[in-house]
């Protein structure tokens, strides 16, 4: 080989690495223009900003002109005239229950559970039901800007498969409860199912499989400890309802000599992997314990109002240093939808009215709860909750071109009190566009709607309802 030929071969070999170096400034997609509300530590807002995505990750965020000078991408999404936000995080729900939406409302929780929901679940819930309920919920949540949700139900592996198919991010907990559930009939079956489930989804980019001991009033100490130990063996999160009703608090004081939070602490459940839904009956000592143990709490204002459960002391929890997210709960019997923007609005107003103080919880705080604080409550703040370099590209575009969207003096107030879920136009999860200009791209919304109508007939017939 002559020297020149050798040089040519050498250059051919070097060529890919040269182009790889310039590719550092290349990307897959740029969301350009629009007001980028980052929710980063400084709460930076770029009036004319841009977000650069490579693979499933954000590689840059900044002023549009700076970004465009530095980055190129084969795909651009024009966000001019829109708000660009991190996707909303629904911190607590039971998505397959979409198919029980409105089955019977305006009754006590006890009647709702024992006369309607438990019989309806026993007669109707199977894997197929859970799949269709999850698809319907995915369509509803994506259309309202939710990119991550935390779920507690049965057949959670089927929930996980449908969630992944819809391209959504989920913290999905298989339920432990001290009575035969629709999927598993005993604690040993629940443990075996959950272990398989946790193993299967380890390392998945979207799905965080979890264990979900239902509550202290439906699980023995042994069930609570066994399910938590199993989750911890796999570094999986633990989802649980905590201090959600007065009766639970009264019974715990009587039976355990301490509050629900103090009981859970004593038996070794609380820790930085716990996501506690509700946290209504939590006094100052409880709040300190929750903060010290780094438990994430999820506030569900619609549910708490609809069931007349009580009001979580959200401002005090936040002041104590507890990460408080927002959830819809429900969607049946306690909401009945999956609209997290509505929860932002209600969280602020509920705190205000119960204290007769309009300063109790402000718009910025509830937007934090729906995004970065929701991520902290789910212990996922390294990956989601804000638009920052290195985080997952979960972001939403919200139209400002609607009568209810103008004029805009304050972005956070607009988000909390004026904009609606129906103003969400485009949604990306892990860099994948799952809704574009209100068109769902990963879920067959129409099929899910048709199936929900079919299920209504079946469920009503099973309960002898018209
Ligand atoms: Zn719940």
CSV table of C-alpha atoms and ligand atoms in Angstrom, one decimal:
chain,number,residue,atom,x,y,z
A,1,UNK,CA,0.0,0.0,0.0
A,2,UNK,CA,1.4,3.4,-1.0
A,3,UNK,CA,1.6,6.1,1.6
A,4,UNK,CA,-1.2,8.1,-0.1
A,5,UNK,CA,-3.5,5.1,-0.3
A,6,UNK,CA,-2.7,4.4,3.4
A,7,UNK,CA,-3.7,8.0,4.2
A,8,UNK,CA,-6.9,7.7,2.2
A,9,UNK,CA,-7.9,4.5,4.1
A,10,UNK,CA,-6.9,6.2,7.4
A,11,UNK,CA,-9.1,9.2,6.5
A,12,UNK,CA,-12.0,6.9,5.6
A,13,UNK,CA,-11.7,5.3,9.1
A,14,UNK,CA,-11.5,8.7,10.8
A,15,UNK,CA,-14.4,10.2,8.9
A,16,UNK,CA,-17.2,8.7,11.1
A,17,UNK,CA,-15.5,10.0,14.3
A,18,UNK,CA,-15.1,13.4,12.7
A,19,UNK,CA,-18.8,13.5,11.8
A,20,UNK,CA,-19.7,12.1,15.3
A,21,UNK,CA,-18.0,15.1,16.8
A,22,UNK,CA,-20.0,17.6,14.8
A,23,UNK,CA,-23.0,15.5,15.6
A,24,UNK,CA,-22.7,16.6,19.2
A,25,UNK,CA,-24.6,19.6,18.1
A,26,UNK,CA,-27.1,17.6,16.2
A,27,UNK,CA,-30.3,16.3,17.6
A,28,UNK,CA,-33.5,14.5,16.7
A,29,UNK,CA,-36.0,17.2,17.4
A,30,UNK,CA,-36.2,20.9,18.4
A,31,UNK,CA,-39.2,22.5,20.0
A,32,UNK,CA,-38.7,26.1,18.9
A,33,UNK,CA,-40.4,29.3,19.9
A,34,UNK,CA,-43.0,29.7,22.6
A,35,UNK,CA,-42.7,30.6,26.2
A,36,UNK,CA,-40.6,27.8,27.8
A,37,UNK,CA,-41.5,27.4,31.5
A,38,UNK,CA,-38.6,25.2,32.7
A,39,UNK,CA,-39.5,24.7,36.4
A,40,UNK,CA,-35.8,24.3,37.0
A,41,UNK,CA,-34.3,25.3,40.3
A,42,UNK,CA,-34.3,29.0,39.4
A,43,UNK,CA,-37.8,28.7,37.8
A,44,UNK,CA,-36.3,30.1,34.6
A,45,UNK,CA,-38.7,31.1,31.9
A,46,UNK,CA,-37.6,31.8,28.3
A,47,UNK,CA,-40.0,34.1,26.5
A,48,UNK,CA,-38.9,32.9,23.1
A,49,UNK,CA,-37.2,29.6,24.0
A,50,UNK,CA,-36.3,26.3,22.6
A,51,UNK,CA,-35.8,22.7,23.8
A,52,UNK,CA,-33.5,20.3,22.0
A,53,UNK,CA,-34.1,16.6,22.2
A,54,UNK,CA,-31.9,13.7,21.4
A,55,UNK,CA,-33.3,10.2,21.8
A,56,UNK,CA,-35.4,10.3,25.0
A,57,UNK,CA,-33.4,13.1,26.6
A,58,UNK,CA,-33.3,16.9,26.7
A,59,UNK,CA,-29.8,18.0,25.5
A,60,UNK,CA,-30.3,21.8,25.7
A,61,UNK,CA,-32.8,24.4,26.8
A,62,UNK,CA,-32.4,28.1,26.3
A,63,UNK,CA,-33.3,31.2,24.2
A,64,UNK,CA,-34.4,30.2,20.7
A,65,UNK,CA,-31.8,32.3,18.8
A,66,UNK,CA,-28.9,30.8,20.8
A,67,UNK,CA,-30.2,27.2,20.4
A,68,UNK,CA,-30.8,27.6,16.6
A,69,UNK,CA,-27.3,28.9,16.1
A,70,UNK,CA,-25.9,25.8,17.7
A,71,UNK,CA,-28.3,22.9,17.0
A,72,UNK,CA,-29.9,21.4,14.0
A,73,UNK,CA,-32.5,18.7,13.8
A,74,UNK,CA,-34.4,16.8,11.2
A,75,UNK,CA,-37.7,17.5,13.0
A,76,UNK,CA,-38.8,20.9,14.4
A,77,UNK,CA,-42.0,21.6,16.3
A,78,UNK,CA,-43.1,25.2,16.1
A,79,UNK,CA,-44.2,26.3,19.5
A,80,UNK,CA,-44.7,30.0,18.7
A,81,UNK,CA,-47.7,31.4,20.6
A,82,UNK,CA,-47.7,28.5,23.0
A,83,UNK,CA,-46.5,27.6,26.5
A,84,UNK,CA,-43.9,24.8,26.7
A,85,UNK,CA,-43.9,23.0,30.0
A,86,UNK,CA,-42.7,19.8,31.6
A,87,UNK,CA,-45.4,17.2,31.3
A,88,UNK,CA,-47.9,17.0,34.3
A,89,UNK,CA,-47.5,14.3,36.8
A,90,UNK,CA,-50.6,12.6,38.2
A,91,UNK,CA,-49.3,11.2,41.5
A,92,UNK,CA,-52.2,9.0,42.5
A,93,UNK,CA,-54.9,7.2,40.6
A,94,UNK,CA,-56.4,3.9,39.7
A,95,UNK,CA,-56.6,4.0,35.9
A,96,UNK,CA,-58.6,0.9,35.0
A,97,UNK,CA,-61.4,2.3,37.1
A,98,UNK,CA,-62.2,4.7,34.2
A,99,UNK,CA,-64.6,1.9,33.2
A,100,UNK,CA,-66.5,2.4,36.5
A,101,UNK,CA,-66.7,6.2,36.0
A,102,UNK,CA,-69.9,7.5,37.5
A,103,UNK,CA,-71.2,4.0,38.5
A,104,UNK,CA,-72.8,5.5,41.6
A,105,UNK,CA,-71.9,8.9,43.1
A,106,UNK,CA,-73.2,11.0,45.9
A,107,UNK,CA,-73.1,8.2,48.5
A,108,UNK,CA,-70.9,7.6,51.5
A,109,UNK,CA,-67.5,6.0,50.9
A,110,UNK,CA,-68.6,2.9,52.8
A,111,UNK,CA,-71.8,2.4,50.6
A,112,UNK,CA,-69.9,3.2,47.4
A,113,UNK,CA,-67.2,0.6,48.3
A,114,UNK,CA,-69.4,-2.2,49.7
A,115,UNK,CA,-72.6,-1.8,47.6
A,116,UNK,CA,-71.1,-0.9,44.3
A,117,UNK,CA,-67.4,-1.1,43.7
A,118,UNK,CA,-66.4,-4.3,45.4
A,119,UNK,CA,-69.3,-6.2,43.8
A,120,UNK,CA,-68.7,-4.6,40.5
A,121,UNK,CA,-65.0,-5.4,40.7
A,122,UNK,CA,-65.6,-9.0,41.7
A,123,UNK,CA,-68.0,-9.5,38.7
A,124,UNK,CA,-66.1,-7.6,36.0
A,125,UNK,CA,-62.4,-7.0,36.6
A,126,UNK,CA,-60.1,-9.2,34.7
A,127,UNK,CA,-57.1,-8.7,32.6
A,128,UNK,CA,-59.1,-7.6,29.5
A,129,UNK,CA,-61.0,-5.0,31.5
A,130,UNK,CA,-57.8,-3.6,33.0
A,131,UNK,CA,-56.3,-3.3,29.5
A,132,UNK,CA,-59.2,-1.3,28.1
A,133,UNK,CA,-59.5,0.8,31.2
A,134,UNK,CA,-55.8,1.7,30.9
A,135,UNK,CA,-56.1,2.5,27.2
A,136,UNK,CA,-59.0,4.9,27.9
A,137,UNK,CA,-57.1,6.5,30.7
A,138,UNK,CA,-54.0,6.9,28.6
A,139,UNK,CA,-56.1,8.7,26.0
A,140,UNK,CA,-57.7,10.9,28.6
A,141,UNK,CA,-54.4,11.7,30.4
A,142,UNK,CA,-52.3,12.4,27.3
A,143,UNK,CA,-55.1,14.8,26.1
A,144,UNK,CA,-54.8,16.7,29.3
A,145,UNK,CA,-51.0,16.9,29.4
A,146,UNK,CA,-50.2,14.2,31.8
A,147,UNK,CA,-47.0,12.4,30.9
A,148,UNK,CA,-46.4,10.4,34.1
A,149,UNK,CA,-48.9,8.8,36.5
A,150,UNK,CA,-48.7,6.6,39.6
A,151,UNK,CA,-51.3,3.8,39.7
A,152,UNK,CA,-52.5,1.3,42.2
A,153,UNK,CA,-54.7,-1.5,41.0
A,154,UNK,CA,-54.9,-5.2,40.1
A,155,UNK,CA,-53.4,-7.0,37.1
A,156,UNK,CA,-50.8,-4.2,37.2
A,157,UNK,CA,-48.6,-6.0,34.7
A,158,UNK,CA,-51.3,-5.5,32.1
A,159,UNK,CA,-51.6,-1.8,33.2
A,160,UNK,CA,-47.8,-1.7,32.6
A,161,UNK,CA,-48.0,-3.2,29.1
A,162,UNK,CA,-50.7,-0.9,28.0
A,163,UNK,CA,-48.9,2.2,29.5
A,164,UNK,CA,-45.7,1.3,27.7
A,165,UNK,CA,-47.7,0.7,24.5
A,166,UNK,CA,-49.2,4.2,24.9
A,167,UNK,CA,-45.7,5.6,25.3
A,168,UNK,CA,-46.5,6.9,28.8
A,169,UNK,CA,-44.3,6.9,31.9
A,170,UNK,CA,-45.8,5.2,34.9
A,171,UNK,CA,-45.0,4.2,38.5
A,172,UNK,CA,-47.3,1.2,38.7
A,173,UNK,CA,-48.1,-0.6,41.9
A,174,UNK,CA,-49.6,-4.0,42.2
A,175,UNK,CA,-52.1,-3.9,45.1
A,176,UNK,CA,-51.8,-5.9,48.3
A,177,UNK,CA,-55.0,-6.1,50.3
A,178,UNK,CA,-56.1,-8.6,53.0
A,179,UNK,CA,-59.0,-10.1,51.1
A,180,UNK,CA,-59.1,-12.0,47.8
A,181,UNK,CA,-58.5,-9.5,45.0
A,182,UNK,CA,-59.7,-9.9,41.4
A,183,UNK,CA,-56.2,-11.2,40.4
A,184,UNK,CA,-54.6,-12.8,43.4
A,185,UNK,CA,-56.5,-14.6,46.1
A,186,UNK,CA,-53.9,-14.7,48.9
A,187,UNK,CA,-50.9,-12.8,50.2
A,188,UNK,CA,-48.5,-15.5,48.9
A,189,UNK,CA,-50.1,-15.2,45.4
A,190,UNK,CA,-49.8,-11.4,45.7
A,191,UNK,CA,-46.1,-11.7,46.6
A,192,UNK,CA,-45.4,-14.2,43.8
A,193,UNK,CA,-47.2,-12.1,41.2
A,194,UNK,CA,-45.5,-8.9,42.3
A,195,UNK,CA,-42.0,-10.4,42.4
A,196,UNK,CA,-42.4,-11.5,38.8
A,197,UNK,CA,-43.8,-8.1,37.9
A,198,UNK,CA,-40.9,-6.2,39.5
A,199,UNK,CA,-38.3,-8.4,37.9
A,200,UNK,CA,-39.9,-8.1,34.4
A,201,UNK,CA,-39.8,-4.3,34.3
A,202,UNK,CA,-36.4,-3.7,35.8
A,203,UNK,CA,-34.5,-1.2,33.7
A,204,UNK,CA,-37.4,-0.3,31.5
A,205,UNK,CA,-37.2,3.3,30.2
A,206,UNK,CA,-40.8,4.1,31.0
A,207,UNK,CA,-42.2,1.7,33.5
A,208,UNK,CA,-41.3,1.8,37.2
A,209,UNK,CA,-43.0,-1.3,38.7
A,210,UNK,CA,-44.0,-0.9,42.3
A,211,UNK,CA,-45.7,-2.6,45.2
A,212,UNK,CA,-48.9,-1.1,46.5
A,213,UNK,CA,-50.0,-2.2,50.0
A,214,UNK,CA,-53.4,-0.5,49.9
A,215,UNK,CA,-53.5,1.1,53.4
A,216,UNK,CA,-53.2,0.3,57.1
A,217,UNK,CA,-57.0,-0.3,57.3
A,218,UNK,CA,-57.0,-3.1,54.7
A,219,UNK,CA,-53.5,-4.6,55.3
A,220,UNK,CA,-52.1,-6.3,58.4
A,221,UNK,CA,-48.7,-5.3,59.7
A,222,UNK,CA,-47.4,-8.5,58.1
A,223,UNK,CA,-48.8,-7.6,54.7
A,224,UNK,CA,-47.4,-4.1,55.0
A,225,UNK,CA,-44.0,-5.4,55.9
A,226,UNK,CA,-43.8,-8.3,53.5
A,227,UNK,CA,-44.9,-6.1,50.5
A,228,UNK,CA,-42.4,-3.4,51.4
A,229,UNK,CA,-39.5,-5.8,51.9
A,230,UNK,CA,-40.2,-7.3,48.5
A,231,UNK,CA,-40.2,-3.8,46.9
A,232,UNK,CA,-37.0,-2.9,48.6
A,233,UNK,CA,-35.3,-6.1,47.5
A,234,UNK,CA,-35.7,-4.7,43.9
A,235,UNK,CA,-35.2,-1.0,44.7
A,236,UNK,CA,-38.8,-0.5,43.7
A,237,UNK,CA,-41.1,2.3,45.0
A,238,UNK,CA,-44.0,1.6,47.4
A,239,UNK,CA,-47.4,3.2,46.9
A,240,UNK,CA,-49.9,3.4,49.8
A,241,UNK,CA,-52.9,5.4,51.0
A,242,UNK,CA,-52.0,7.2,54.2
A,243,UNK,CA,-54.2,9.0,56.7
A,244,UNK,CA,-57.0,9.5,54.2
A,245,UNK,CA,-59.9,9.4,56.5
A,246,UNK,CA,-60.9,10.2,60.1
A,247,UNK,CA,-61.9,6.7,60.9
A,248,UNK,CA,-58.5,5.4,59.9
A,249,UNK,CA,-56.9,7.8,62.3
A,250,UNK,CA,-59.3,7.0,65.1
A,251,UNK,CA,-58.8,3.2,64.7
A,252,UNK,CA,-55.0,3.6,64.5
A,253,UNK,CA,-55.0,5.6,67.8
A,254,UNK,CA,-57.2,2.9,69.4
A,255,UNK,CA,-55.4,-0.2,68.0
A,256,UNK,CA,-51.8,1.0,67.7
A,257,UNK,CA,-51.7,3.8,70.2
A,258,UNK,CA,-50.5,6.2,67.6
A,259,UNK,CA,-51.4,8.0,64.4
A,260,UNK,CA,-51.2,6.2,61.0
A,261,UNK,CA,-48.0,8.0,60.1
A,262,UNK,CA,-46.4,7.1,63.5
A,263,UNK,CA,-47.6,3.5,63.2
A,264,UNK,CA,-46.1,3.1,59.7
A,265,UNK,CA,-42.9,4.7,61.0
A,266,UNK,CA,-42.7,2.3,64.0
A,267,UNK,CA,-43.1,-0.8,61.8
A,268,UNK,CA,-40.4,0.3,59.4
A,269,UNK,CA,-42.4,1.2,56.4
A,270,UNK,CA,-41.6,4.9,55.9
A,271,UNK,CA,-38.6,5.8,53.8
A,272,UNK,CA,-37.4,7.6,50.7
A,273,UNK,CA,-39.1,5.1,48.4
A,274,UNK,CA,-42.7,5.7,49.8
A,275,UNK,CA,-45.3,7.5,47.9
A,276,UNK,CA,-48.1,8.3,50.4
A,277,UNK,CA,-51.5,9.3,48.9
A,278,UNK,CA,-53.7,11.8,50.7
A,279,UNK,CA,-51.9,12.6,54.0
A,280,UNK,CA,-54.9,14.4,55.4
A,281,UNK,CA,-54.7,13.6,59.1
A,282,UNK,CA,-51.1,14.5,59.7
A,283,UNK,CA,-50.2,16.6,62.7
A,284,UNK,CA,-47.0,18.5,63.3
A,285,UNK,CA,-45.1,15.4,64.6
A,286,UNK,CA,-46.4,13.4,61.7
A,287,UNK,CA,-45.2,16.1,59.2
A,288,UNK,CA,-41.7,16.1,60.8
A,289,UNK,CA,-41.5,12.3,60.5
A,290,UNK,CA,-42.7,12.4,56.8
A,291,UNK,CA,-40.0,15.0,56.1
A,292,UNK,CA,-37.2,13.1,57.9
A,293,UNK,CA,-38.1,9.9,56.2
A,294,UNK,CA,-38.2,11.7,52.8
A,295,UNK,CA,-41.7,10.3,52.1
A,296,UNK,CA,-43.4,11.8,49.1
A,297,UNK,CA,-47.0,12.9,49.6
A,298,UNK,CA,-49.7,13.3,47.0
A,299,UNK,CA,-52.6,15.7,47.5
A,300,UNK,CA,-55.9,14.8,45.8
A,301,UNK,CA,-58.2,17.8,46.3
A,302,UNK,CA,-61.2,16.6,44.0
A,303,UNK,CA,-61.3,13.2,45.7
A,304,UNK,CA,-61.0,14.7,49.3
A,305,UNK,CA,-63.8,17.1,48.5
A,306,UNK,CA,-66.1,14.6,46.7
A,307,UNK,CA,-65.8,12.0,49.5
A,308,UNK,CA,-65.8,14.8,52.2
A,309,UNK,CA,-62.7,13.2,53.7
A,310,UNK,CA,-61.0,16.3,54.9
A,311,UNK,CA,-58.3,18.7,53.8
A,312,UNK,CA,-54.6,17.9,53.7
A,313,UNK,CA,-52.5,20.6,55.4
A,314,UNK,CA,-50.5,21.2,52.2
A,315,UNK,CA,-48.9,24.5,53.1
A,316,UNK,CA,-47.7,23.0,56.4
A,317,UNK,CA,-46.4,19.9,54.7
A,318,UNK,CA,-44.5,22.0,52.2
A,319,UNK,CA,-43.1,24.2,55.0
A,320,UNK,CA,-41.9,21.1,56.8
A,321,UNK,CA,-39.9,20.1,53.7
A,322,UNK,CA,-42.2,17.3,52.4
A,323,UNK,CA,-42.4,17.0,48.6
A,324,UNK,CA,-46.1,17.2,47.9
A,325,UNK,CA,-47.4,16.3,44.4
A,326,UNK,CA,-50.9,16.3,43.0
A,327,UNK,CA,-53.2,13.4,42.0
A,328,UNK,CA,-56.7,12.9,40.6
A,329,UNK,CA,-57.4,9.7,42.6
A,330,UNK,CA,-60.5,8.1,41.1
A,331,UNK,CA,-61.4,8.2,38.3
A,332,UNK,CA,-64.5,6.5,39.6
A,333,UNK,CA,-66.4,7.6,42.7
A,334,UNK,CA,-63.9,10.2,43.8
A,335,UNK,CA,-63.4,12.6,41.0
A,336,UNK,CA,-64.5,11.4,38.2
A,337,UNK,CA,-61.9,12.3,35.7
A,338,UNK,CA,-58.1,12.4,35.2
A,339,UNK,CA,-57.7,16.1,34.6
A,340,UNK,CA,-54.6,17.3,36.6
A,341,UNK,CA,-55.0,20.9,35.6
A,342,UNK,CA,-58.3,20.9,37.5
A,343,UNK,CA,-56.5,19.6,40.5
A,344,UNK,CA,-54.1,22.5,40.3
A,345,UNK,CA,-57.0,25.0,40.4
A,346,UNK,CA,-58.8,23.1,43.2
A,347,UNK,CA,-55.7,22.6,45.3
A,348,UNK,CA,-55.1,26.4,45.5
A,349,UNK,CA,-58.8,27.2,46.1
A,350,UNK,CA,-59.4,24.5,48.7
A,351,UNK,CA,-56.4,25.7,50.7
A,352,UNK,CA,-57.6,29.3,50.5
A,353,UNK,CA,-61.2,28.7,51.5
A,354,UNK,CA,-60.5,26.3,54.4
A,355,UNK,CA,-58.2,29.0,55.9
A,356,UNK,CA,-60.2,31.9,54.7
A,357,UNK,CA,-56.9,33.2,53.4
A,358,UNK,CA,-56.3,33.9,49.7
A,359,UNK,CA,-52.6,33.7,50.3
A,360,UNK,CA,-52.6,30.1,51.7
A,361,UNK,CA,-51.4,28.4,48.5
A,362,UNK,CA,-50.6,30.3,45.3
A,363,UNK,CA,-50.6,29.6,41.6
A,364,UNK,CA,-46.9,29.0,41.4
A,365,UNK,CA,-47.0,26.5,44.2
A,366,UNK,CA,-49.7,24.4,42.5
A,367,UNK,CA,-47.8,24.4,39.2
A,368,UNK,CA,-44.8,23.2,41.1
A,369,UNK,CA,-46.9,20.4,42.7
A,370,UNK,CA,-48.1,19.3,39.2
A,371,UNK,CA,-44.5,19.2,37.9
A,372,UNK,CA,-41.2,19.3,39.8
A,373,UNK,CA,-42.7,18.6,43.3
A,374,UNK,CA,-44.8,15.8,41.8
A,375,UNK,CA,-41.6,14.3,40.4
A,376,UNK,CA,-40.0,14.6,43.9
A,377,UNK,CA,-43.0,13.0,45.5
A,378,UNK,CA,-42.6,10.0,43.1
A,379,UNK,CA,-38.8,10.1,43.8
A,380,UNK,CA,-38.2,10.6,40.0
A,381,UNK,CA,-36.8,14.2,40.2
A,382,UNK,CA,-33.5,13.2,38.6
A,383,UNK,CA,-35.4,12.2,35.4
A,384,UNK,CA,-38.5,14.3,35.2
A,385,UNK,CA,-40.4,17.3,36.5
A,386,UNK,CA,-38.5,20.1,34.8
A,387,UNK,CA,-37.1,21.0,31.4
A,388,UNK,CA,-33.4,20.7,32.0
A,389,UNK,CA,-30.4,19.3,30.2
A,390,UNK,CA,-30.1,15.6,31.0
A,391,UNK,CA,-33.7,15.0,32.0
A,392,UNK,CA,-36.2,12.9,30.0
A,393,UNK,CA,-37.9,14.8,27.2
A,394,UNK,CA,-41.4,14.8,28.7
A,395,UNK,CA,-42.9,18.1,27.6
A,396,UNK,CA,-46.2,19.6,26.6
A,397,UNK,CA,-47.3,22.5,24.4
A,398,UNK,CA,-50.3,24.5,25.6
A,399,UNK,CA,-52.3,26.8,23.3
A,400,UNK,CA,-52.6,30.5,24.2
A,401,UNK,CA,-54.9,31.1,21.3
A,402,UNK,CA,-58.2,30.5,23.1
A,403,UNK,CA,-60.7,33.0,24.6
A,404,UNK,CA,-59.9,31.7,28.1
A,405,UNK,CA,-56.2,32.1,27.5
A,406,UNK,CA,-56.0,35.8,26.9
A,407,UNK,CA,-54.8,38.3,28.0
A,408,UNK,CA,-51.9,36.8,30.0
A,409,UNK,CA,-50.3,38.8,32.8
A,410,UNK,CA,-49.0,36.0,34.9
A,411,UNK,CA,-48.0,32.6,33.5
A,412,UNK,CA,-48.5,30.6,36.7
A,413,UNK,CA,-51.9,32.2,37.4
A,414,UNK,CA,-53.0,31.4,33.8
A,415,UNK,CA,-52.0,27.8,34.2
A,416,UNK,CA,-53.7,27.4,37.6
A,417,UNK,CA,-56.9,29.3,37.1
A,418,UNK,CA,-57.6,29.9,33.4
A,419,UNK,CA,-56.1,27.3,31.1
A,420,UNK,CA,-57.9,24.0,30.6
A,421,UNK,CA,-56.8,20.5,29.8
A,422,UNK,CA,-58.4,21.0,26.4
A,423,UNK,CA,-55.8,23.7,25.7
A,424,UNK,CA,-53.0,21.1,25.6
A,425,UNK,CA,-52.1,20.6,22.0
A,426,UNK,CA,-49.0,18.6,21.7
A,427,UNK,CA,-47.4,16.1,24.1
A,428,UNK,CA,-43.9,14.4,24.0
A,429,UNK,CA,-42.9,11.6,26.3
A,430,UNK,CA,-39.3,10.5,26.3
A,431,UNK,CA,-38.8,12.4,23.1
A,432,UNK,CA,-41.6,10.6,21.3
A,433,UNK,CA,-44.5,12.7,20.1
A,434,UNK,CA,-47.6,11.0,21.5
A,435,UNK,CA,-50.1,13.8,20.6
A,436,UNK,CA,-49.7,16.4,17.9
A,437,UNK,CA,-52.2,19.2,17.5
A,438,UNK,CA,-54.7,17.2,19.7
A,439,UNK,CA,-54.4,14.1,17.6
A,440,UNK,CA,-53.5,11.0,19.6
A,441,UNK,CA,-50.6,9.1,18.0
A,442,UNK,CA,-50.0,6.1,20.3
A,443,UNK,CA,-53.5,5.2,21.6
A,444,UNK,CA,-56.6,4.4,19.6
A,445,UNK,CA,-58.8,6.7,21.5
A,446,UNK,CA,-61.9,6.0,19.4
A,447,UNK,CA,-61.7,2.2,20.0
A,448,UNK,CA,-61.3,2.9,23.8
A,449,UNK,CA,-64.3,5.1,23.8
A,450,UNK,CA,-66.4,2.5,21.9
A,451,UNK,CA,-65.3,-0.2,24.3
A,452,UNK,CA,-66.1,1.9,27.4
A,453,UNK,CA,-69.7,2.2,26.1
A,454,UNK,CA,-69.8,-1.6,25.7
A,455,UNK,CA,-68.5,-2.1,29.2
A,456,UNK,CA,-71.1,0.2,30.7
A,457,UNK,CA,-73.8,-2.2,29.5
A,458,UNK,CA,-72.0,-5.2,30.9
A,459,UNK,CA,-71.2,-3.7,34.3
A,460,UNK,CA,-74.7,-2.2,34.7
A,461,UNK,CA,-76.2,-5.6,33.9
A,462,UNK,CA,-73.9,-7.4,36.4
A,463,UNK,CA,-75.2,-5.1,39.2
A,464,UNK,CA,-78.9,-5.2,38.1
A,465,UNK,CA,-78.8,-1.6,37.1
A,466,UNK,CA,-80.7,-0.2,34.1
B,1,LIG,ZN1,-56.8,6.1,45.9
